[in-house]
Coordinates of C-alpha atoms and ligand atoms in Angstrom, one line a residue:
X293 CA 7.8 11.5 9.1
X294 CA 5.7 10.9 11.8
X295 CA 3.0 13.6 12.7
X296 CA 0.1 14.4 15.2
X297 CA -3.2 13.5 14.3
X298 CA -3.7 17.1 15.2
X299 CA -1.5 18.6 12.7
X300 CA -2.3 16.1 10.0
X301 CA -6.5 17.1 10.5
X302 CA -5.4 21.0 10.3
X303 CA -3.1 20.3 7.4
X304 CA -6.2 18.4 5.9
X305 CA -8.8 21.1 6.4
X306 CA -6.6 23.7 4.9
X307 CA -5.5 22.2 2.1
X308 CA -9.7 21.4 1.3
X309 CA -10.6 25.1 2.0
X310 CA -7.7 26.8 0.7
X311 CA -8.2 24.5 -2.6
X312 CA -12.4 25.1 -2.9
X313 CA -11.8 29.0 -2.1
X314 CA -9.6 29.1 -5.3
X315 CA -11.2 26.7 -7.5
X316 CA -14.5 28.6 -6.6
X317 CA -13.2 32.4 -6.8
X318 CA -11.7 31.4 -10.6
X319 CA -14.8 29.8 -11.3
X320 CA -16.9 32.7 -10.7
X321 CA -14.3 34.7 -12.2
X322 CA -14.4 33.3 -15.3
X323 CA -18.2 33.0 -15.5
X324 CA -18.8 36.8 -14.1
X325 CA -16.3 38.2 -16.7
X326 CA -17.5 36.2 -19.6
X327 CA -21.0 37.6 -18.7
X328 CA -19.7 41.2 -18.4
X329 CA -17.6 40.6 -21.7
X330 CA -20.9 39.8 -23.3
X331 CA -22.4 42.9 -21.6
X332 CA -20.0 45.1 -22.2
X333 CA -20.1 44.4 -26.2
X334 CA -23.8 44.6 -26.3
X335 CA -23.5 48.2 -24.3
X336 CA -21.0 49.5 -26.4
X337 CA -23.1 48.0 -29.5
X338 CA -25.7 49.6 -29.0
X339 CA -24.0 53.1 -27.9
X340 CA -22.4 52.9 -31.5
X341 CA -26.0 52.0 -32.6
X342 CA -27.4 55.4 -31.2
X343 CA -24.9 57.5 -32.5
X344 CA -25.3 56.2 -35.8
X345 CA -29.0 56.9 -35.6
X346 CA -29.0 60.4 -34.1
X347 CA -26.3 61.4 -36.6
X348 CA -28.3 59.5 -39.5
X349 CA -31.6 61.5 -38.5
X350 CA -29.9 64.6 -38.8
X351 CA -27.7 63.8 -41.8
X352 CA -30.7 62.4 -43.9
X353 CA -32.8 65.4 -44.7
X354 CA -32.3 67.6 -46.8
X355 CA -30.8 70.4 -45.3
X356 CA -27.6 72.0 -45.7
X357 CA -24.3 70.6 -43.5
X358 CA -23.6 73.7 -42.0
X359 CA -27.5 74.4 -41.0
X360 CA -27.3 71.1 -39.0
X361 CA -27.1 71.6 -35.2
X362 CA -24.3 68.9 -33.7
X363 CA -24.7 70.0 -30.3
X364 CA -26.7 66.9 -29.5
X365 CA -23.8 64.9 -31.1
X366 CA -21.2 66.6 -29.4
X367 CA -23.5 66.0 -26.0
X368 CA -23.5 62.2 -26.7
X369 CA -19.7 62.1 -27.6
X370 CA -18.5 63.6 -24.2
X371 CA -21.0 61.6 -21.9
X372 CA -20.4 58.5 -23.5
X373 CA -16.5 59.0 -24.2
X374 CA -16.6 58.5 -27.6
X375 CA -14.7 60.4 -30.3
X376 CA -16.9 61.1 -33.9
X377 CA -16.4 62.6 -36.9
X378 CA -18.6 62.9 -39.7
X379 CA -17.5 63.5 -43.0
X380 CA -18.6 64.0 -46.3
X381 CA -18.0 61.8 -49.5
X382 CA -15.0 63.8 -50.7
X383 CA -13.5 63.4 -47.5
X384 CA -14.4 66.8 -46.0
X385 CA -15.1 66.7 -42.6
X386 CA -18.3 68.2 -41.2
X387 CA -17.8 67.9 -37.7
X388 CA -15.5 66.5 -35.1
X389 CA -16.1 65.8 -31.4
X390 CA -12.4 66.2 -30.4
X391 CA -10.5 64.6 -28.6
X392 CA -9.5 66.5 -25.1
X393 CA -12.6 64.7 -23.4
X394 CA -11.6 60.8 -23.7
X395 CA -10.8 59.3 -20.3
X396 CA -7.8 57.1 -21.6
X397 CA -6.0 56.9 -18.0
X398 CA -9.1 56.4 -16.0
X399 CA -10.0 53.1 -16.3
X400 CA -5.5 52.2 -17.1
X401 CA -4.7 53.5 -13.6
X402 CA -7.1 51.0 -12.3
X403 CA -5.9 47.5 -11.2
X404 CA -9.0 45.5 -11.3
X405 CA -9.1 47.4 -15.0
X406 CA -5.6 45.5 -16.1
X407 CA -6.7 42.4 -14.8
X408 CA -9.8 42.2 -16.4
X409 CA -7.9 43.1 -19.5
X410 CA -5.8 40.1 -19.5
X411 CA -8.0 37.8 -18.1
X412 CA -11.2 38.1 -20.2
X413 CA -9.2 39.8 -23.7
X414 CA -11.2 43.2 -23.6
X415 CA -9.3 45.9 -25.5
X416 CA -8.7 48.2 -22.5
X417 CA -6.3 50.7 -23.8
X418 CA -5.7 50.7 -27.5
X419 CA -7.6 53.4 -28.9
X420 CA -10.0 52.4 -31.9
X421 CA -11.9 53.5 -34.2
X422 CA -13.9 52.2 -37.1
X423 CA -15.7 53.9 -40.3
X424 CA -19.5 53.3 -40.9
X425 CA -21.0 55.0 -43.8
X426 CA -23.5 57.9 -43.5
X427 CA -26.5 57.0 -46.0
X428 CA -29.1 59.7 -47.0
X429 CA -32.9 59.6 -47.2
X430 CA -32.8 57.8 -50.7
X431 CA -30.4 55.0 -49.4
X432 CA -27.7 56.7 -51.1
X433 CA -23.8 56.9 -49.5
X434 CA -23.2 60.6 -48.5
X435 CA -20.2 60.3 -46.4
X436 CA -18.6 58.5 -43.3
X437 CA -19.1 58.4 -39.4
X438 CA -15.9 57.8 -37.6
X439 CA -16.1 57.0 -34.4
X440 CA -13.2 56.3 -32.0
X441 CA -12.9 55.2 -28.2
X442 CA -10.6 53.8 -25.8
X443 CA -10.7 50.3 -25.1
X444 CA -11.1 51.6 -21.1
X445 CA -14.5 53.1 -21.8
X446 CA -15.8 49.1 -22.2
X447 CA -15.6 48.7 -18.6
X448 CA -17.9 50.6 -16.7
X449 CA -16.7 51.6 -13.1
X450 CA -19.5 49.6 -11.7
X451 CA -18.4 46.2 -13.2
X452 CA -14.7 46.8 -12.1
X453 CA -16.3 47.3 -8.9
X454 CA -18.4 44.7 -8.7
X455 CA -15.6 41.9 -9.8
X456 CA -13.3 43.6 -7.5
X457 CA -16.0 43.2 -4.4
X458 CA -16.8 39.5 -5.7
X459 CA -12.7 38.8 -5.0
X460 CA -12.5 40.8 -2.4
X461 CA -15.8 38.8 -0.5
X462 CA -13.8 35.2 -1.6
X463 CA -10.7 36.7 0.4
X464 CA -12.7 37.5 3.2
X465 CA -14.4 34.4 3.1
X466 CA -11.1 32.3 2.4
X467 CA -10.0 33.5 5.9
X468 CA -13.0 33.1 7.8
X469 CA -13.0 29.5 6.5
X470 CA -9.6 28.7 7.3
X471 CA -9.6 30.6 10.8
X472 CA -12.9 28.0 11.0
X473 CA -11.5 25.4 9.5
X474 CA -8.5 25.5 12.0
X475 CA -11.0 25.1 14.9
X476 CA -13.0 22.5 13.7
X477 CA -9.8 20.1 12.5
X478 CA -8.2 21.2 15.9
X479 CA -11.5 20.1 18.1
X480 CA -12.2 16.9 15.7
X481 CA -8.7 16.0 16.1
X482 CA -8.6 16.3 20.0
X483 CA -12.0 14.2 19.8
X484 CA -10.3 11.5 18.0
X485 CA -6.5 11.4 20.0
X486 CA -8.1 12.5 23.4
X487 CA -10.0 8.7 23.4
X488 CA -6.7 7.0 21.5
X489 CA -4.3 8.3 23.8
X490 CA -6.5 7.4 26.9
X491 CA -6.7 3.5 24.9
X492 CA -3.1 3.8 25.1
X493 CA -2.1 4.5 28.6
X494 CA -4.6 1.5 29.4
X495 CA -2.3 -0.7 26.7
X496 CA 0.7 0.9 28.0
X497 CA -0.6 -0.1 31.7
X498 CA -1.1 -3.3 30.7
X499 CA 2.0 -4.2 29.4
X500 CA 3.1 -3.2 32.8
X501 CA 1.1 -5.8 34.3
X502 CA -1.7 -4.1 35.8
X503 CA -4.8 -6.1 34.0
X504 CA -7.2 -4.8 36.1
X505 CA -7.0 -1.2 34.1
X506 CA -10.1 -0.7 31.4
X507 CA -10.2 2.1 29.0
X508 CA -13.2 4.0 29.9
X509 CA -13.2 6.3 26.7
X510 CA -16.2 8.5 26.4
X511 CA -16.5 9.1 22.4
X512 CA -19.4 8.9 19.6
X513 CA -16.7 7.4 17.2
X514 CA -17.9 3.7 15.8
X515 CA -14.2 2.5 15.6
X516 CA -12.8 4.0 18.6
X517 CA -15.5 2.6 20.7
X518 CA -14.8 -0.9 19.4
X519 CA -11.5 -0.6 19.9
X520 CA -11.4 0.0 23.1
X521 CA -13.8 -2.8 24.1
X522 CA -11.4 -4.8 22.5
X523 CA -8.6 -3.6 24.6
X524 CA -11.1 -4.0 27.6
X525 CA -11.8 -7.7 26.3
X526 CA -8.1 -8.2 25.8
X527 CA -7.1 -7.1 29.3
X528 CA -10.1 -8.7 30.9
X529 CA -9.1 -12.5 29.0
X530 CA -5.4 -12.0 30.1
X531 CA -6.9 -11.0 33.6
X532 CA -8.9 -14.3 33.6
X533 CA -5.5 -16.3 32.3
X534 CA -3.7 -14.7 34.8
X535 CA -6.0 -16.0 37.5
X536 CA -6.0 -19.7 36.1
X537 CA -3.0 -19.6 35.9
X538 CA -2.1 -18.5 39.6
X539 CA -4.6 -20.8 40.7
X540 CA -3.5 -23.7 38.6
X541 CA 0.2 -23.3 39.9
X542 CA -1.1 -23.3 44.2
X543 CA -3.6 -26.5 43.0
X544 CA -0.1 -28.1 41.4
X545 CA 2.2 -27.3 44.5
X546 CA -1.5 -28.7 46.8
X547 CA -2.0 -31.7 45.0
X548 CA 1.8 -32.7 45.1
X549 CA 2.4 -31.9 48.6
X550 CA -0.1 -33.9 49.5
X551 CA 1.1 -37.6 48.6
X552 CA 4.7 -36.5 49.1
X553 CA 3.8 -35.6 52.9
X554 CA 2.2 -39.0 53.7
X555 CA 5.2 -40.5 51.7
X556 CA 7.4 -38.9 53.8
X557 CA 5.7 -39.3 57.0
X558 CA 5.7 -42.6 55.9
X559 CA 9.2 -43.3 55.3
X560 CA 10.3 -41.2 58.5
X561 CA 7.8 -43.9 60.5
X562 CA 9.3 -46.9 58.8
X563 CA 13.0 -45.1 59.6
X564 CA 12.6 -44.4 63.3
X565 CA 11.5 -48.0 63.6
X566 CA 8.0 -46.5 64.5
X567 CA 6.0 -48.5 61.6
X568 CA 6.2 -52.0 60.4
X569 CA 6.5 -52.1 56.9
X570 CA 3.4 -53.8 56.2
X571 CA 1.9 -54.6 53.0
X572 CA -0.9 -52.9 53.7
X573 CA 1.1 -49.7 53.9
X574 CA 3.3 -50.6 50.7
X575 CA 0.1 -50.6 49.1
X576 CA -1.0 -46.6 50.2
X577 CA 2.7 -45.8 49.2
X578 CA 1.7 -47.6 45.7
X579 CA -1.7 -45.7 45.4
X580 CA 0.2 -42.2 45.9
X581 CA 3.1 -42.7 43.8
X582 CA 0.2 -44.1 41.3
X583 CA -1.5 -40.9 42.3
X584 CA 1.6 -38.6 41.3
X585 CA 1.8 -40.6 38.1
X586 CA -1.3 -40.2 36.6
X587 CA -1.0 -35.9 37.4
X588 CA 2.3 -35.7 35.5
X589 CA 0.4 -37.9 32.4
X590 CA -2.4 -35.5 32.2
X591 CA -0.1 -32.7 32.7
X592 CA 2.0 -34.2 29.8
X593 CA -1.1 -35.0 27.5
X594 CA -2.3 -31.2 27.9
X595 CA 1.0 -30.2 26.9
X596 CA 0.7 -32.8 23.5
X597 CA -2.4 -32.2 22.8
X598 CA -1.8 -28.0 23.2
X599 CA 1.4 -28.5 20.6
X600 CA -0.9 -31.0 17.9
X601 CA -3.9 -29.5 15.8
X602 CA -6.4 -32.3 16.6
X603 CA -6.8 -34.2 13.3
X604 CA -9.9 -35.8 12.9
X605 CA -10.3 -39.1 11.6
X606 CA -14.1 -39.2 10.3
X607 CA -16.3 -41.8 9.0
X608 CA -20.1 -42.4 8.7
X609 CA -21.2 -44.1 11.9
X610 CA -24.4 -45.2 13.6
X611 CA -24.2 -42.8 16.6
X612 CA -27.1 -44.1 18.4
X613 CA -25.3 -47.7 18.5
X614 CA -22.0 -46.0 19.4
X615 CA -23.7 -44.2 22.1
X616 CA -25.7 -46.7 23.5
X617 CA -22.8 -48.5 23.4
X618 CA -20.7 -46.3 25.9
X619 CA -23.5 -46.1 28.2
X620 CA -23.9 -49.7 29.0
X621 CA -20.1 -49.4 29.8
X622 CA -20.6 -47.3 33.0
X623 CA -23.9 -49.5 34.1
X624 CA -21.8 -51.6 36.2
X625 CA -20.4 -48.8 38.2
X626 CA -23.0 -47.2 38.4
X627 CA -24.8 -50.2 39.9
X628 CA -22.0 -50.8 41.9
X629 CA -23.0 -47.4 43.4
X630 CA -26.5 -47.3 43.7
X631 CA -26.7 -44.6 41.6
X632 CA -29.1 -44.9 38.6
X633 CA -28.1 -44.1 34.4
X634 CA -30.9 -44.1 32.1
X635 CA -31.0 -43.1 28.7
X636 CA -33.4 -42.2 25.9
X637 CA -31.6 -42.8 22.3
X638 CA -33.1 -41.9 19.6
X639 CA -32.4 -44.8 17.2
X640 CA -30.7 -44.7 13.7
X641 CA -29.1 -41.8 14.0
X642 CA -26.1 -41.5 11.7
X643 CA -23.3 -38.9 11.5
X644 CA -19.9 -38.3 10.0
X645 CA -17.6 -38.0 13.1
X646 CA -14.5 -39.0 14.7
X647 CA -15.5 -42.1 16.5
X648 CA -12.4 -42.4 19.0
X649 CA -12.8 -38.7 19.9
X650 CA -16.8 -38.8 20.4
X651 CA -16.1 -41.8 22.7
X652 CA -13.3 -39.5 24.4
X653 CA -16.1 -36.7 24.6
X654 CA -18.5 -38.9 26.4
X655 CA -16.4 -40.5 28.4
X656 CA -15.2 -37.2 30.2
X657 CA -18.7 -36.1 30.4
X658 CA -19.8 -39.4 32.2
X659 CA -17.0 -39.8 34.4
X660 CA -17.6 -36.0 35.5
X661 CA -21.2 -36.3 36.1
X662 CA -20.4 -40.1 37.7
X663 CA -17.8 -38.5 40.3
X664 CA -19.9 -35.4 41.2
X665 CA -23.3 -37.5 41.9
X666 CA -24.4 -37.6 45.7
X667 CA -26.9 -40.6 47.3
X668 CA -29.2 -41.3 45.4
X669 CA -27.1 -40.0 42.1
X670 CA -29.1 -40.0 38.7
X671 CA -27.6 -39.8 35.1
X672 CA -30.1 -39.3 32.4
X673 CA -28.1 -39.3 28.4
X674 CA -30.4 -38.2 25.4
X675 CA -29.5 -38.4 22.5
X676 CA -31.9 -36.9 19.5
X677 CA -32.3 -34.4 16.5
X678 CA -33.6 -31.5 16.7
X679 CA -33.8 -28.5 13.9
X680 CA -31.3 -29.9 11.8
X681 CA -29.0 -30.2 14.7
X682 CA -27.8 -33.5 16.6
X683 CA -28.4 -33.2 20.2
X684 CA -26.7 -34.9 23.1
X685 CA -27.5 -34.1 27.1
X686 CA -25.9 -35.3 29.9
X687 CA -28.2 -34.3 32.9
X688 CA -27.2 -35.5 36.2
X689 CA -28.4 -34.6 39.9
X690 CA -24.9 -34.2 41.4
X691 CA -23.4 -31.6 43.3
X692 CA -23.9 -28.9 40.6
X693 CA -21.3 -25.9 40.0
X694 CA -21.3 -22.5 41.6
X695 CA -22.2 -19.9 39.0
X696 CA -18.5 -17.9 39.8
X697 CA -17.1 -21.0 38.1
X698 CA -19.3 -21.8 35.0
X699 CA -17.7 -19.3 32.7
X700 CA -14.1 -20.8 33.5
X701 CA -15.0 -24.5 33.9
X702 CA -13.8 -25.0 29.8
X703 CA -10.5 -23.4 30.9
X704 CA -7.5 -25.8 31.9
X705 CA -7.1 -27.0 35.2
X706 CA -10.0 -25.3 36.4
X707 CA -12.0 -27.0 39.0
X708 CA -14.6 -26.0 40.7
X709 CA -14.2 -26.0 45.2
X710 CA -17.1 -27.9 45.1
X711 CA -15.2 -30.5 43.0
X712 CA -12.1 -30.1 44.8
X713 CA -13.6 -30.7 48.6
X714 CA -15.4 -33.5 47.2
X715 CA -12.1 -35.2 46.2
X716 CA -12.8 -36.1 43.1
X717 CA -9.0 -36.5 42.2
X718 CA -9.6 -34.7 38.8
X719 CA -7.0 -32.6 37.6
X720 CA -9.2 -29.9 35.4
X721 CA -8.3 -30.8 31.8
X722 CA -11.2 -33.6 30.6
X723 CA -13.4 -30.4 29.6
X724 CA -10.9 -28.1 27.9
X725 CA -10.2 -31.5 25.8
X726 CA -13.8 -32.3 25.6
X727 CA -14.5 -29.1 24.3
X728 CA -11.8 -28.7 21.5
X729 CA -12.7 -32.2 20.3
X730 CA -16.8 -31.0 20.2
X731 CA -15.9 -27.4 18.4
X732 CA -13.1 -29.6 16.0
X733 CA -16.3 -31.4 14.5
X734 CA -17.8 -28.0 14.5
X735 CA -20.3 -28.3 17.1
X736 CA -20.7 -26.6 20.4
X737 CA -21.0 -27.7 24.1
X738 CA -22.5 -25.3 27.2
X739 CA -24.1 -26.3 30.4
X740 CA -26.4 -25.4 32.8
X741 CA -25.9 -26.1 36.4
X742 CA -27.5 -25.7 40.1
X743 CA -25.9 -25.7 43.1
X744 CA -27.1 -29.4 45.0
X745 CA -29.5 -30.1 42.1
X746 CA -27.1 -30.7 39.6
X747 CA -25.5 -30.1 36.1
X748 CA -26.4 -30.6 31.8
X749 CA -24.4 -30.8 29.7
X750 CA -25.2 -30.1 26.5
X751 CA -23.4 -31.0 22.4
X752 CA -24.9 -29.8 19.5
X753 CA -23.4 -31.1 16.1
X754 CA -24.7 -29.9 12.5
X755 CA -26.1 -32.8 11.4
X756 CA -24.5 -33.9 8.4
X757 CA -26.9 -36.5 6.8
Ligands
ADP261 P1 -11.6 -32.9 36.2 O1 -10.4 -33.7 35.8 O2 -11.3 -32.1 37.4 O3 -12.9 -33.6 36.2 P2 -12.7 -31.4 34.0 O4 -12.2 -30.4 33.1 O5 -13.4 -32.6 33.5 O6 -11.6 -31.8 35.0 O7 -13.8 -30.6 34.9 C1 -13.5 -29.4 35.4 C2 -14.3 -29.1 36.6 O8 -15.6 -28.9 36.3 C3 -14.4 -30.2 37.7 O9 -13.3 -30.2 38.5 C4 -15.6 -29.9 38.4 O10 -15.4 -28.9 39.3 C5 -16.5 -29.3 37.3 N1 -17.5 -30.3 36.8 C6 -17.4 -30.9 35.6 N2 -18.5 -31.7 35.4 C7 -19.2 -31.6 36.5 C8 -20.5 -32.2 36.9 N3 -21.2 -33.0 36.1 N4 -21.0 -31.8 38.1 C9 -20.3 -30.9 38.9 N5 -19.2 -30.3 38.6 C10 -18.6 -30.7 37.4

């Protein structure tokens, strides 16, 4: 069954109060009543006590039984409900309280009075009465004190009271608590759902296709608050897919349409009989079609290498050879150019890696930096170690990237305008694969870039010698 976080916090809070109310109220109970228990016997101990030594005083001298006044006795008896009868050692008896003044109904009447009776074993009712012996001067036995009482006369009105109040007071207090109880669960609860229903809407928004929504919850809860910046951080990723992926399908339907056009144009010259169909122009058809070609490839290699977890083939290698090595590939271009590619190596430099991919990795980074250099273009690689960390840069002086497209320039098919107006024929992938490859060997690339002063590239690998 499915219930409200609001009904479910209430239900909690009850339960708790409703449950400490009564486990306190019989604890006190219980400790109260075994206290007045003990009272109570000590009281009426030492009531018995006094009687016995009044009546003992009077008994013990030497006087005659009938010369003895028992008004005193009789006083006692009536204000402390107790019935006694003195007699002498032939069973004779001297005096007698009566009866007609014990308060059996009293204290029977009362409710708190039968409770207390059960609950704590005090003989409430029963009448009793037990025998001491009346001893003379000389320690001798001259008869026996009865004395009788009603279990009732234990239990002072006061205690009954006093219990009766206590219970009362955990009443009271068991409502006040739950009528409090109700409104803190009830304003907790609206704390809590008021912030998940508003994360909801936004998730329910969402799903509609409006990314642009952000759950702006205003609440001192740890969790909730991280929940919703991960629903902010969800909707703000699938925003930013949802613009790559916009933009990637108008840069697929530009780059297309632009060697089909001159194709066609092409063709309709050659048909109307406009153009002669010249090598020369066989050979721009070629370098479109070759064009178109090499698109669909990289558009088919993305698609492989999104399906294959990139397995790495490792081995110990000498990275500063390997390095230098792909570097002196790209001189000739580079002096082809005029542009200039120097590089300080740090020598002897070993790691465990993937040697096809790290060649992979460079090779994107210095065919990126190659096509984005201007006049007087300048490639610097460095390769050395540096707090336990390989380090590789790749710091050119090319066009640089606009800082609206540094946080998206790992994503695929992303590609700066810059990049684009310069014609650089890229298709926006080389990164996103050089990236994967870097983090699969568990290091990390990031750049820096300026606008017309140009762009690093930075790789950091653990170093794992
Ligand atoms: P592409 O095939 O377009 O080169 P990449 O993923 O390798 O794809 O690069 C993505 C984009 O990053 C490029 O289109 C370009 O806008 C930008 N870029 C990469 N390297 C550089 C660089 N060294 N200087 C300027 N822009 C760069």
């Amino acid at each position: 069954m499915k219930m409200s976080l609001v009904k479910k916090l209430s239900m909690g809070f009850i339960l708790v109060i409703l449950g400490s109310i009564i486990l306190a109220s019989t604890i006190s109970n219980y400790t109260v009543g075994n206290k007045f228990k003990n009272y109570l016997v000590d009281e009426q101990k030492t009531k018995i006590d006094n009687v016995l030594k009044i009546i003992d005083d009077l008994y013990s001298g030497q006087k005659e039984s009938s010369e003895i006044n028992t008004d005193e006795i009789q006083r006692y008896a009536e204000l402390q409900d107790l019935y006694i009868e003195i007699k002498d050692i032939h069973d004779n008896t001297l005096y007698s309280s009566g009866k007609s003044y014990l308060q059996k109904n009293g204290m029977m009447g009362n409710m708190m009075g039968s409770m207390m009776n059960n609950s704590y074993g005090i003989n409430m009712g029963e009448y009793t009465e037990n025998k001491y012996p009346l001893v003379s001067n000389n320690k001798e036995e001259v008869g026996t004190i009865i004395i009788g009482y009603f279990g009732t006369s234990y239990l002072s009105s006061a205690s009954v009271s006093f219990i009766s109040t206590l219970n009362h007071s955990f009443i009271v207090s068991a409502l006040v608590a739950l009528i409090f109880g109700i409104i803190i669960s009830i304003v907790m609860s609206k704390q809590i759902s008021k912030p998940l229903a508003q994360i909801t809407e936004t998730a329910n928004k969402m799903r509609n296709g409006d990314l642009n929504v952000r759950a702006k919850v205003n609440s001192n809860t740890k969790e909730i608050v991280e929940l919703s910046n991960s629903i902010n951080y969800l909707s703000q990723t699938l925003s930013n897919q949802e613009m790559l992926r916009k933009r990637l399908t108008s840069d697929m339907a530009h780059e297309l349409r632009t060697p089909l056009t001159t194709l066609k144009t092409h063709v309709e010259a050659f048909i109307d009989g406009i153009w002669e169909p010249t090598n020369e122009r066989f050979e721009t058809f070629y370098n479109e079609i070759d064009r178109l070609t090499k698109m669909v490839n990289n558009l088919r290699d993305l698609a492989k290498f999104e399906q294959i977890n990139i397995n790495l083939n490792k081995s110990k290698v000498n990275l500063s050879n390997e390095l230098g090595k792909v570097v002196d590939t790209y001189e000739p271009l580079y002096i082809k150019k005029n542009y200039e590619l120097t590089s300080i190596i740090t020598p002897e430099i070993k790691a465990n890696i993937d040697i096809d991919k790290f060649k992979q990795i460079m090779n994107n980074l210095l065919s990126n930096s190659y096509k984005h250099l201007r006049s007087n273009g300048k490639v610097k690689v460095v390769l050395k170690k540096e707090n336990n960390s390989i380090i590789i840069k790749i710091i050119d002086n090319g066009i640089g990237i606009p800082d609206k497209d540094i946080p998206y320039i790992f994503e695929r098919f992303y590609r700066s305008d810059l990049s684009r107006n310069k014609n650089t024929g890229g298709s926006g992938i080389g990164l996103t694969i050089t990236k994967a490859f870097v983090e699969a060997h568990g290091g990390k690339i990031y750049l820096e870039s300026t606008v017309n002063k140009g762009t690093t590239f930075t790789l950091e690998f653990p170093n794992i010698f």
